[in-house]
Coordinates of C-alpha atoms in Angstrom, one line a residue:
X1 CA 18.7 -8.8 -10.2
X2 CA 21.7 -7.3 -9.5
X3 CA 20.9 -3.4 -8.4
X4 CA 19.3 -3.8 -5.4
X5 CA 18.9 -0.7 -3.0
X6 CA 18.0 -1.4 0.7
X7 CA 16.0 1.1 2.6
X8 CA 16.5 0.7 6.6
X9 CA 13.3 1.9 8.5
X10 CA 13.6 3.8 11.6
X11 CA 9.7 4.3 11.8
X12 CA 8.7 7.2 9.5
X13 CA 5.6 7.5 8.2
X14 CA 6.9 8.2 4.4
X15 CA 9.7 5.4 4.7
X16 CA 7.2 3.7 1.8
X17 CA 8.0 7.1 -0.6
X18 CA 11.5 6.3 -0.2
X19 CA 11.0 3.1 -2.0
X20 CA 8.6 4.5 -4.2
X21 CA 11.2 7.0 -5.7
X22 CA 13.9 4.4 -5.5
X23 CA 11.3 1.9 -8.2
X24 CA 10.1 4.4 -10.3
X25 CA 13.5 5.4 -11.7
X26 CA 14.0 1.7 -12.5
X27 CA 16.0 0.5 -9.6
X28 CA 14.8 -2.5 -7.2
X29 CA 14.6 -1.6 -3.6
X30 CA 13.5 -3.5 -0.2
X31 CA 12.7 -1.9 3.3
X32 CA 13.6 -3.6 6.3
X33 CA 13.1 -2.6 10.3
X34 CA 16.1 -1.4 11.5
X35 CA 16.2 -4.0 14.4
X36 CA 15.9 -6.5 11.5
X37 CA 18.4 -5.5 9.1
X38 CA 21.9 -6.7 10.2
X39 CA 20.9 -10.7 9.4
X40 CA 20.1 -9.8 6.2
X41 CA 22.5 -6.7 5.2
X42 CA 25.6 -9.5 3.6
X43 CA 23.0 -11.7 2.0
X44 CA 20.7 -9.1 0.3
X45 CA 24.1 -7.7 -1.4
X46 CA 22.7 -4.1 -1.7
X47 CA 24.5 -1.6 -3.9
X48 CA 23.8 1.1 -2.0
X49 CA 21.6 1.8 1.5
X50 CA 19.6 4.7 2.4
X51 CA 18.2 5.1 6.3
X52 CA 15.1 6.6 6.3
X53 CA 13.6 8.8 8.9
X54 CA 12.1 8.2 12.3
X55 CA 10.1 9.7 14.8
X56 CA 12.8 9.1 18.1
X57 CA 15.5 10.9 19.1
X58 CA 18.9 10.1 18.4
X59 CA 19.7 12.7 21.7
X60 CA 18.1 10.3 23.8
X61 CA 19.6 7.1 25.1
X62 CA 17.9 3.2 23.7
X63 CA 16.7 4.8 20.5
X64 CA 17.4 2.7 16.9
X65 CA 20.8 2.6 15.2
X66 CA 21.9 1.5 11.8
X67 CA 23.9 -1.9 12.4
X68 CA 27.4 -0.6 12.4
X69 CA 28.0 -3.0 8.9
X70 CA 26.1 -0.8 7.2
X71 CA 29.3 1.5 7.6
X72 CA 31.6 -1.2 7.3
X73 CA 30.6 -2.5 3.5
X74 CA 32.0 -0.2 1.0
X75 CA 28.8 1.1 -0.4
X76 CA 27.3 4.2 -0.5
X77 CA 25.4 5.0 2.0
X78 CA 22.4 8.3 2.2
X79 CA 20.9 9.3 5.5
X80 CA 17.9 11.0 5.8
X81 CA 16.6 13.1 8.6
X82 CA 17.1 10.6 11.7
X83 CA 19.3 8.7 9.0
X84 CA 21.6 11.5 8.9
X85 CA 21.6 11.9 12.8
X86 CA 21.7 8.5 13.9
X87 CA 24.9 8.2 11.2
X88 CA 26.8 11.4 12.5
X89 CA 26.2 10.0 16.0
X90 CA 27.3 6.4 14.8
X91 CA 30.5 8.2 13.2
X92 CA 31.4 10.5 15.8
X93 CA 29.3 13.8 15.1
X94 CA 27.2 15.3 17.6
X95 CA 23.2 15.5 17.7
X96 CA 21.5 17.6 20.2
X97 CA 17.9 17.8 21.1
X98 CA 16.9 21.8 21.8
X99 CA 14.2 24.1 20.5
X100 CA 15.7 24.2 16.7
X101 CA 12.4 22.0 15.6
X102 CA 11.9 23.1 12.0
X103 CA 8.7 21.5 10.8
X104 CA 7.3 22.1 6.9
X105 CA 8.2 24.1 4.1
X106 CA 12.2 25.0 4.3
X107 CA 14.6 26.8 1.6
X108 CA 18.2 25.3 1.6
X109 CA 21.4 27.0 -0.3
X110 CA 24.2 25.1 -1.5
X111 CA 27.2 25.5 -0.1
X112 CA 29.4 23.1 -2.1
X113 CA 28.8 21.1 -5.5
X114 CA 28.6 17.4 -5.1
X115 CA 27.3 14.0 -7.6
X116 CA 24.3 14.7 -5.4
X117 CA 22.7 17.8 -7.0
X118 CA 24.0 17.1 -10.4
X119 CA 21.6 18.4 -13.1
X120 CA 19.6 19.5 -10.3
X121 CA 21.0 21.9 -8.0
X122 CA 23.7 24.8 -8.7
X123 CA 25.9 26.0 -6.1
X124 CA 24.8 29.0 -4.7
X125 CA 21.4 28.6 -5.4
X126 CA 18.2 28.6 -3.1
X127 CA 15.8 26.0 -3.3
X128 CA 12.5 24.4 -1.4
X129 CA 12.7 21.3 0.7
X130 CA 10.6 20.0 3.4
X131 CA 11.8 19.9 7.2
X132 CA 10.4 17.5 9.7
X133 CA 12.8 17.3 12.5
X134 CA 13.1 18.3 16.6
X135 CA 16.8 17.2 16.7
X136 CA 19.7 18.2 14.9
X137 CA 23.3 17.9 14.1
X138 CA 25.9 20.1 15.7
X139 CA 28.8 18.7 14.9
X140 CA 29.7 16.4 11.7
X141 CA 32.0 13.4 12.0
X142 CA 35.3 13.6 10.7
X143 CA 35.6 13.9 6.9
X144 CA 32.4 15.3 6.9
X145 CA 31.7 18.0 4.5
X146 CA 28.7 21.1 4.5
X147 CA 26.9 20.7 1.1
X148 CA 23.8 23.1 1.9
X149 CA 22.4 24.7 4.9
X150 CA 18.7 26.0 5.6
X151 CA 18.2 29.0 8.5
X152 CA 17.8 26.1 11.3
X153 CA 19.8 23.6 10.1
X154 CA 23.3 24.7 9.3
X155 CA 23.9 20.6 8.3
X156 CA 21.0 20.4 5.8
X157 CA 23.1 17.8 3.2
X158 CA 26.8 16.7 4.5
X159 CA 28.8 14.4 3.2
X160 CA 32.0 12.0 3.3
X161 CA 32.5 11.6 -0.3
X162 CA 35.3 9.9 0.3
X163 CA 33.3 7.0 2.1
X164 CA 30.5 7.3 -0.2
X165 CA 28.2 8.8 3.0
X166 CA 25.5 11.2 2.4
X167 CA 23.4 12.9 4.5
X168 CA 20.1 15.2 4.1
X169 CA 18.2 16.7 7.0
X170 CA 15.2 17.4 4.8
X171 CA 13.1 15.0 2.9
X172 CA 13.6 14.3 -0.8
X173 CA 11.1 11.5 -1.1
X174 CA 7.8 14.2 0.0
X175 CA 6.2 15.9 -3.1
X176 CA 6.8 19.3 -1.3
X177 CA 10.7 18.9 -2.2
X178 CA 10.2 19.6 -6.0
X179 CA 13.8 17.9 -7.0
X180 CA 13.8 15.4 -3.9
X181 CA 13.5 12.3 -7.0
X182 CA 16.0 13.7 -9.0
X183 CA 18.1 13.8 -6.1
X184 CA 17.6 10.0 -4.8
X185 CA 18.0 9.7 -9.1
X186 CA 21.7 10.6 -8.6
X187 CA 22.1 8.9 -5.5
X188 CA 21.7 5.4 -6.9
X189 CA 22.3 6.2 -10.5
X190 CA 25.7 8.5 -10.7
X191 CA 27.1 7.7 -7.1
X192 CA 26.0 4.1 -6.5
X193 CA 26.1 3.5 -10.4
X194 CA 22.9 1.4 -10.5
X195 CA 22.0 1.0 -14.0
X196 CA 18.1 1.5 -13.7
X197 CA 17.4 -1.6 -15.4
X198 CA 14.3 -3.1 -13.2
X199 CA 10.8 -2.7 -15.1
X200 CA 7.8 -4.9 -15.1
X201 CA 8.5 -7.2 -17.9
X202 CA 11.8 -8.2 -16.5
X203 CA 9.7 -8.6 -13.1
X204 CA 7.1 -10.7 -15.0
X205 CA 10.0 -13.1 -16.4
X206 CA 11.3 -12.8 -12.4
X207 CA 8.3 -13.7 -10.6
X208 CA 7.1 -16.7 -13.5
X209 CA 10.4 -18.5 -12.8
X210 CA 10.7 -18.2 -8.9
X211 CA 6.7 -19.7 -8.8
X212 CA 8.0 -22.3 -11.6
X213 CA 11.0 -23.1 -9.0
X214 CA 8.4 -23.1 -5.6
X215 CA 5.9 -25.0 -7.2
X216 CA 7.7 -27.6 -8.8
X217 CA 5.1 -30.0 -10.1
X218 CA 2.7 -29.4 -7.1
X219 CA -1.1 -28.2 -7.4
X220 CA -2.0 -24.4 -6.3
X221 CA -5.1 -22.9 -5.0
X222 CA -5.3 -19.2 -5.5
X223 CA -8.4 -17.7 -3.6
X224 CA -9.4 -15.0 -6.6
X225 CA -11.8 -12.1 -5.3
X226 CA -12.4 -10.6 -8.6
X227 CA -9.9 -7.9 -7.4
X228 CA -6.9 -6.4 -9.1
X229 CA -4.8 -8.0 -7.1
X230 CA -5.9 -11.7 -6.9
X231 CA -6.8 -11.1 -10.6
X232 CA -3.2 -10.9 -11.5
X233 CA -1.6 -13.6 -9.2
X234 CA -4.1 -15.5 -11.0
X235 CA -2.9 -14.5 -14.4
X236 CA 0.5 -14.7 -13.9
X237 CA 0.1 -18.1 -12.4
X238 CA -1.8 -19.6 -15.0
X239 CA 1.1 -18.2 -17.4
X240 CA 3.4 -20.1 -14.8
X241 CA 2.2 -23.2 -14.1
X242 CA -1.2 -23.6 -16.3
X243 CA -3.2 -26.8 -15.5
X244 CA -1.4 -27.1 -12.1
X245 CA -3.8 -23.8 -10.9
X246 CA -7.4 -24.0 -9.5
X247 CA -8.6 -20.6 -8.5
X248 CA -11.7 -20.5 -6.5
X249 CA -13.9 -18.0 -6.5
X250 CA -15.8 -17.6 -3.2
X251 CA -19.3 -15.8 -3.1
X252 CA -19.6 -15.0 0.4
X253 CA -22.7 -13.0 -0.1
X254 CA -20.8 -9.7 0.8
X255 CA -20.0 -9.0 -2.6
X256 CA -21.0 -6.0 -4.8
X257 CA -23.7 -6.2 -7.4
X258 CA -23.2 -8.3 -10.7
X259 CA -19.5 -9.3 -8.9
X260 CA -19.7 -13.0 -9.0
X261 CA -21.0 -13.1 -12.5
X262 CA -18.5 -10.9 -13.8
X263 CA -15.5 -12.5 -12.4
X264 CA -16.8 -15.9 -13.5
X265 CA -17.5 -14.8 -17.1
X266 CA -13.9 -13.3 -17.3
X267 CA -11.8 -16.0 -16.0
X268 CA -13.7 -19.2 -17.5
X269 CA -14.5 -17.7 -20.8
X270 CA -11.2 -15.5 -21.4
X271 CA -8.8 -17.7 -20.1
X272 CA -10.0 -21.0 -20.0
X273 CA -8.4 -21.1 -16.1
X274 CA -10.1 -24.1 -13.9
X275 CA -12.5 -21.6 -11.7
X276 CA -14.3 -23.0 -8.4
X277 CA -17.3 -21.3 -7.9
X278 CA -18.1 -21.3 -4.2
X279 CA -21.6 -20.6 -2.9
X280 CA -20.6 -19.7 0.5
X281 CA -23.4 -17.5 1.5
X282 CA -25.0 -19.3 4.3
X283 CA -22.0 -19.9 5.5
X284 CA -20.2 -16.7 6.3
X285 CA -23.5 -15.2 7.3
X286 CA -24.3 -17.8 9.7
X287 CA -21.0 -16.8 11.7
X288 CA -21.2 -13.1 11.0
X289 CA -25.2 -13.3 12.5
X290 CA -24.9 -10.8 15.7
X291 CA -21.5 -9.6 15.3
X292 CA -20.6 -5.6 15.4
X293 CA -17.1 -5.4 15.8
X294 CA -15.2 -4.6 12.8
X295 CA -11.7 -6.6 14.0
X296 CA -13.8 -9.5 14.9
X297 CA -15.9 -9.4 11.4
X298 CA -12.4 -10.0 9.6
X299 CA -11.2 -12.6 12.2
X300 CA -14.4 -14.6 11.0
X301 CA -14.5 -13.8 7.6
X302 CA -10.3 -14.9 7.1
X303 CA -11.2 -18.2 8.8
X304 CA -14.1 -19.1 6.9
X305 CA -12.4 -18.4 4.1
X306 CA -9.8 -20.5 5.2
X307 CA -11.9 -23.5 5.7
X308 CA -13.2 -23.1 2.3
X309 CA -9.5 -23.6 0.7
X310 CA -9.2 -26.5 3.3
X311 CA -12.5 -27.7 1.7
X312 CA -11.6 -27.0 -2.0
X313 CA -8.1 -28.6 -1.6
X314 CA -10.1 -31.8 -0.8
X315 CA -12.5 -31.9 -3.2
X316 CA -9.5 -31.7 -5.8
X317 CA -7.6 -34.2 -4.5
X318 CA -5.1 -32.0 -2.3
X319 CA -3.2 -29.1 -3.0
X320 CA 0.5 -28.0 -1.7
X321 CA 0.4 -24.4 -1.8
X322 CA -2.5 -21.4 -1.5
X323 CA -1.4 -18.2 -3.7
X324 CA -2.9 -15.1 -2.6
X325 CA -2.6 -11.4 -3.5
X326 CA -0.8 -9.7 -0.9
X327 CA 1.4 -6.6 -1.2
X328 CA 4.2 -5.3 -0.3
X329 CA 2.6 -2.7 1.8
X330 CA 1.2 -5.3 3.7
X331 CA 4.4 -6.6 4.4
X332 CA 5.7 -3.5 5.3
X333 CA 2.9 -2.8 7.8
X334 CA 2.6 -6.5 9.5
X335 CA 6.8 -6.2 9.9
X336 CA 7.8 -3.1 10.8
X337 CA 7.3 -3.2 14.6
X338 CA 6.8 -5.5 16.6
X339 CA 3.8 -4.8 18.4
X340 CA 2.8 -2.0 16.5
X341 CA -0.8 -1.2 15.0
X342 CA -0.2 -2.9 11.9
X343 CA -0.8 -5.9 13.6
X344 CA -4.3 -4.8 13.9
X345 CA -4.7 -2.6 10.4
X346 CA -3.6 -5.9 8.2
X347 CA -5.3 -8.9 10.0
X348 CA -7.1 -9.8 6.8
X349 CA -4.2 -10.9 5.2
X350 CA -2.6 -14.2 6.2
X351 CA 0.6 -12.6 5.2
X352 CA 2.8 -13.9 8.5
X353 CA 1.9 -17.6 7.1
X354 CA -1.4 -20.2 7.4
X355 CA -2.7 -21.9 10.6
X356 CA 0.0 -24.6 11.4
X357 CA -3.0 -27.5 10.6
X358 CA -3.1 -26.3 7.2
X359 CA -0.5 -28.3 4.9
X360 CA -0.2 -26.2 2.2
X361 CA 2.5 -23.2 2.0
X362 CA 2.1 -19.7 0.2
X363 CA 2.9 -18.5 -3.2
X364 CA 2.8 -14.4 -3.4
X365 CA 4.4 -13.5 -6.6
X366 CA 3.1 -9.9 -5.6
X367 CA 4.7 -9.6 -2.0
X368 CA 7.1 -6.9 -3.5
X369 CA 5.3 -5.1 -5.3
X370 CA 2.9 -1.4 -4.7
X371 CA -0.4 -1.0 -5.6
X372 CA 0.3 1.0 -8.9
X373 CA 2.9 -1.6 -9.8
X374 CA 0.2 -4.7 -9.9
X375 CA -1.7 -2.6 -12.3
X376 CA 1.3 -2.0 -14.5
X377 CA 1.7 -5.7 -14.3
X378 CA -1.9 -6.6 -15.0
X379 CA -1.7 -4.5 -18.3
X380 CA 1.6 -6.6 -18.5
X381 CA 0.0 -9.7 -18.8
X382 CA -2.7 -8.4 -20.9
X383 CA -5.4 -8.1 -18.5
X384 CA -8.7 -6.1 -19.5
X385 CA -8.8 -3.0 -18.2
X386 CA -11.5 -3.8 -16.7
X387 CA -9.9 -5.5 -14.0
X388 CA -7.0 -3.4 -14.4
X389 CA -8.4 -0.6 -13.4
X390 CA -11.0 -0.9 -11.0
X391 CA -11.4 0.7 -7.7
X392 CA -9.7 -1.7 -4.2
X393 CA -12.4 -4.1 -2.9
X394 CA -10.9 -5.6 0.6
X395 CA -11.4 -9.2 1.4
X396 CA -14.4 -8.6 3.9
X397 CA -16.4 -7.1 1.2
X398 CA -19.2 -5.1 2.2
X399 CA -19.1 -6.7 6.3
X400 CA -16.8 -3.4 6.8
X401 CA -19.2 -1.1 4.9
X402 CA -21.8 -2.3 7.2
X403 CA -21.0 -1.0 10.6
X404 CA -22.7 -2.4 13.6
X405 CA -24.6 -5.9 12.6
X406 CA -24.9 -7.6 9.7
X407 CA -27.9 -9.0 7.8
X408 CA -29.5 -9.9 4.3
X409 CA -31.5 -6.7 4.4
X410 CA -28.8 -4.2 5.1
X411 CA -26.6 -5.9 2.2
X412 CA -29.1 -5.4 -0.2
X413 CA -29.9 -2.0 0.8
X414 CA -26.4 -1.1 0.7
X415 CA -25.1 -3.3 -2.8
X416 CA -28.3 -1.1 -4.7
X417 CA -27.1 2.0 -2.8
X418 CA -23.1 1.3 -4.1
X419 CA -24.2 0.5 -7.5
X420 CA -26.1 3.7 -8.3
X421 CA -23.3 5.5 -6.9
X422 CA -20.6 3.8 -9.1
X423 CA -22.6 4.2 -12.1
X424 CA -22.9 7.7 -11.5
X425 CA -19.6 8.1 -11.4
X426 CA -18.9 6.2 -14.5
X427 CA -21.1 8.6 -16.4
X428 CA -19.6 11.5 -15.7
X429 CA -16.4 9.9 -16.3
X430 CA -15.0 10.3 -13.2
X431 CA -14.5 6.4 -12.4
X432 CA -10.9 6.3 -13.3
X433 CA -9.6 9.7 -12.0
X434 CA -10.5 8.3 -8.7
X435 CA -8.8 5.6 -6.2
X436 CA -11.7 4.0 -4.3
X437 CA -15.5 4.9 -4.1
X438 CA -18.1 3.0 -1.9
X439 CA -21.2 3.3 -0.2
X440 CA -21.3 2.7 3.8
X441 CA -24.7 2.0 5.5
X442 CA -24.3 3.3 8.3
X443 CA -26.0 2.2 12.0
X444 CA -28.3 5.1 12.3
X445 CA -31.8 5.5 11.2
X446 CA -33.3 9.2 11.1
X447 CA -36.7 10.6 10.7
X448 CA -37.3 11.8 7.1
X449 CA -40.4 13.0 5.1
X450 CA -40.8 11.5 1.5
X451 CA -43.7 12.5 -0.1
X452 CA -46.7 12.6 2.0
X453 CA -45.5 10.0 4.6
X454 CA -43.0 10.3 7.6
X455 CA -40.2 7.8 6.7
X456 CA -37.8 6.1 9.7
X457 CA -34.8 4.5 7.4
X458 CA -31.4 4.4 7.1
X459 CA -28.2 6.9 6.7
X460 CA -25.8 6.0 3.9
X461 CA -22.5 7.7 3.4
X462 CA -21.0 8.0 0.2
X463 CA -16.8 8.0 0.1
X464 CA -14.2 8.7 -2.9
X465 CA -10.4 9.2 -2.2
X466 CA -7.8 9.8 -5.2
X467 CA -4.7 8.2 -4.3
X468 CA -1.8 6.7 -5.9
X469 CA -0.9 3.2 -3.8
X470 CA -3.5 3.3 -1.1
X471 CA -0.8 4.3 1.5
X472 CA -2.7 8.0 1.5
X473 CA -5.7 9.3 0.4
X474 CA -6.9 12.5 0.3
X475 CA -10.8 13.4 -0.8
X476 CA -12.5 13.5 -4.1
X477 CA -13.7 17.0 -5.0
X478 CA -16.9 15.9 -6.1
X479 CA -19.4 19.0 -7.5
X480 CA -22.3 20.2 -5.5
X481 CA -24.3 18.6 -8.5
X482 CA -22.9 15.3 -9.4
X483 CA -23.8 14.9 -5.0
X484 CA -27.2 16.1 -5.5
X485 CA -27.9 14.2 -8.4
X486 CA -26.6 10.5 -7.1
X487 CA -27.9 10.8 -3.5
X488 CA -31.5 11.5 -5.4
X489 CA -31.1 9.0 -6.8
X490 CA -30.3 6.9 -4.1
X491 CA -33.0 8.3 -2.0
X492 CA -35.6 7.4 -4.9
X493 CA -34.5 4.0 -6.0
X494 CA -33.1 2.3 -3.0
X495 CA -36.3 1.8 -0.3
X496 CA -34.6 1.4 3.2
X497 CA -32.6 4.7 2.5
X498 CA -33.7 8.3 2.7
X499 CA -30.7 10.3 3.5
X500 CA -27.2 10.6 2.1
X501 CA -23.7 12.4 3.5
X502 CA -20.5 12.5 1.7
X503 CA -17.4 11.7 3.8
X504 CA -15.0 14.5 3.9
X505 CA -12.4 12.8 6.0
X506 CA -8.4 12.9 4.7
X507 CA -6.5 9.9 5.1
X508 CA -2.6 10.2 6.3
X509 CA -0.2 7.4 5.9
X510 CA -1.5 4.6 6.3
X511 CA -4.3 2.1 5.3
X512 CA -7.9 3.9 3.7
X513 CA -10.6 4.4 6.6
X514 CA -13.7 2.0 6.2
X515 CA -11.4 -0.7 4.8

């Protein structure tokens, strides 16, 4: 893999866009914290760097720098927002803090032609960008060119082309700059001269020799969910390393309808992989008995799950390494900042390592890659669509879709509940046009009148978000109709339930509520 871009984070909340602009015009890219980055910068070898934006200021004293190397390796290099402050700082500009905040839509004119807007943006022209800044720069570096300027930012894009350093104030990687990709396109294509030659097949060659390599001739558990994630580390493995794979297949009894059956059918029967299947029932809902809080629900449910593998491994006669499915926004989240809330949004994933009295080590073939990229890999591997396609399940299952305390009669209240409400949306069609749809039971009972009897029984929320990775989410626009016609449903089939609300709620950057 030779064209490799690295993204330095200064803490923006569309850092992950970056690298998602970067991938999808066929060049490989990494993000690492910027406190992080100077142990890796000579070893990672990147053809070019981009610093990403950041919530501090640059004006104030302690805040994040680039590592000076980054300025020291004769590659290009493409700030953005704080990435272009914190580098005209770092080169001798000037960045003040004042009352220039320019926040949303923004129109930039270009000032002087550069590789940068090739094909994309003429000089003299006008053209949207979005602005997201309080600081700004007031005076560029030496060697600094202007390339455009917008009414409150008279440095919108700068650049040394003779050092290969770009700047832009505004955000190319946000859907509200229409060109932004094209732009980041020329950055790493016609400046940094990366060829654009990473896709999924070459990754699918990648990935089958580096678990080849790990795994030597040890024996792998992979804990399989039934999930499009697990599904395809457990494809790809079985690809890799065939009879040196057990999967195991763990029923914890807070699975949807029909799930254990399905995932059974498809992995014994299909692929003739060696599947465990673990009745785990009792188990996890012996700990889970009395337990509200959602953080504490997950810290059971990862252990248990835990001391199933342990168990498992056993039975098999030991095993040297657990795959798993995790992502690379997982990564991402449980690395950024120390201390910071992804510590707490991805505690179901054991992705900072086991407990040290487990012997085996991990295998993640899909640490590096987004959401939409596992599916493009599943198809890859020739996975039915199926399991391709369908909507996120998390780990916990329907323990988080239960808020408040769990037992065997809310489960089955809510799995009938969920699966009338996915089978509506089949037939209308809508299934795969959306990103994730579930039911919640929620911990409120109202008073209700069905028929000729009062009724006491409990709330359940419907929710659908279309998204593209699961790092935002914004709501389904469901019709007044299809919502009448599956909460009737609901109400009529599933006794325990006699009222229905949809969930209206946005989600920003970052992980999708109820999960």
């Amino acid at each position: 893999m030779n064209d490799r871009v690295l993204i330095i984070d200064f803490g923006s909340q569309v850092t992950q866009l970056i690298a998602r602009r970067v991938r999808e015009s066929g060049v490989y890219c990494e993000i690492i914290p910027y406190n992080k980055a100077a142990a890796i910068l000579d070893s990672f070898a990147p053809k070019a760097i981009i610093l990403s934006g950041g919530p501090a200021s640059v004006a104030a004293m302690g805040t994040p720098r680039a590592p000076e190397r980054v300025f020291q390796m004769g590659v290009p290099v493409l700030g953005i927002c704080y990435g272009q402050m914190t580098m005209c700082a770092q080169l001798g500009g000037e960045v003040e803090a004042g009352d220039h905040r320019e926040f949303g839509r923004a129109f930039v004119e270009i000032k002087k032609s550069s590789p940068l807007f090739e094909g994309v943006w003429n000089m003299g022209g006008r053209y949207q960008v979005w602005m997201s800044h309080g600081d700004r720069v007031i005076r560029l570096p030496a060697g600094f060119e202007v390339y455009a300027a917008s009414e409150n930012a008279p440095f919108a894009a700068a650049a040394d082309e003779a050092r290969g350093f770009y700047s832009l104030m505004f955000h190319p990687e946000v859907a509200h700059t229409p060109d932004g990709a094209e732009l980041l396109r020329n950055f790493t294509h016609k400046i940094a001269g990366c060829t654009g030659g990473w896709t999924m097949a070459a990754f699918r060659e990648t990935e089958i020799a580096k678990v080849r390599a790990q795994v030597g001739k040890g024996r792998v558990i992979c804990g399989l969910s039934g999930g499009v994630d697990s599904s395809v580390v457990a494809v790809l493995l079985h690809e890799a390393i065939g009879a040196q794979l057990t999967c195991v297949f763990v029923d914890t009894g807070l699975m949807r309808a029909g799930e254990a059956q399905e995932v059974v059918r498809l992995f014994r029967d299909h692929y003739n992989i060696h599947l465990v299947h673990r009745e785990a029932s009792d188990l996890f809902l012996s700990r889970l008995a009395g337990v509200s809080d959602p953080e504490q629900k997950r810290k059971i449910i990862g252990a248990a799950f835990i001391e199933v593998f342990e168990e498992e491994a056993a039975i098999i006669g030991g095993a040297d390494f657990l795959a798993q499915g995790t992502l690379y926004p997982d990564v991402i989240e449980s690395v950024s900042f120390d201390g910071g809330p992804s510590v707490t949004i991805k505690s179901h994933h054991n992705v900072g390592g086991l407990p040290e009295r487990m012997r085996m080590k991990l295998v993640e073939p899909l640490r590096e890659l987004f959401k939409d990229e596992v599916r493009v890999l599943g198809r890859e591997l020739g996975l039915p669509e199926a399991f391709v396609g369908r909507h996120p399940f998390p780990g916990p299952g329907l323990a988080i879709r239960v808020p408040g305390e769990i037992t065997p009669e809310k489960l089955e209240i809510l799995r009938k509940a969920d699966a009338i409400y996915i089978e509506e949306i089949r037939k209308a069609g809508l299934y795969d046009a959306i990103w994730q749809a579930f039911a919640v039971l929620l911990p409120v009972k109202t008073v209700g009148v069905m028929g000729d009897e009062r009724t006491y029984e409990y709330v359940c929320a419907l929710r659908a978000v279309t998204s593209t990775d699961g790092m935002t989410a914004d709501i389904y626009p469901f019709t007044h109709e299809f919502l009448g016609a599956a909460a009737t449903r609901i109400i009529n089939e599933v006794r325990g339930v006699n009222r229905v609300v949809y969930d209206i709620t946005s989600k920003p950057p970052g992980t999708i509520e109820w999960e």
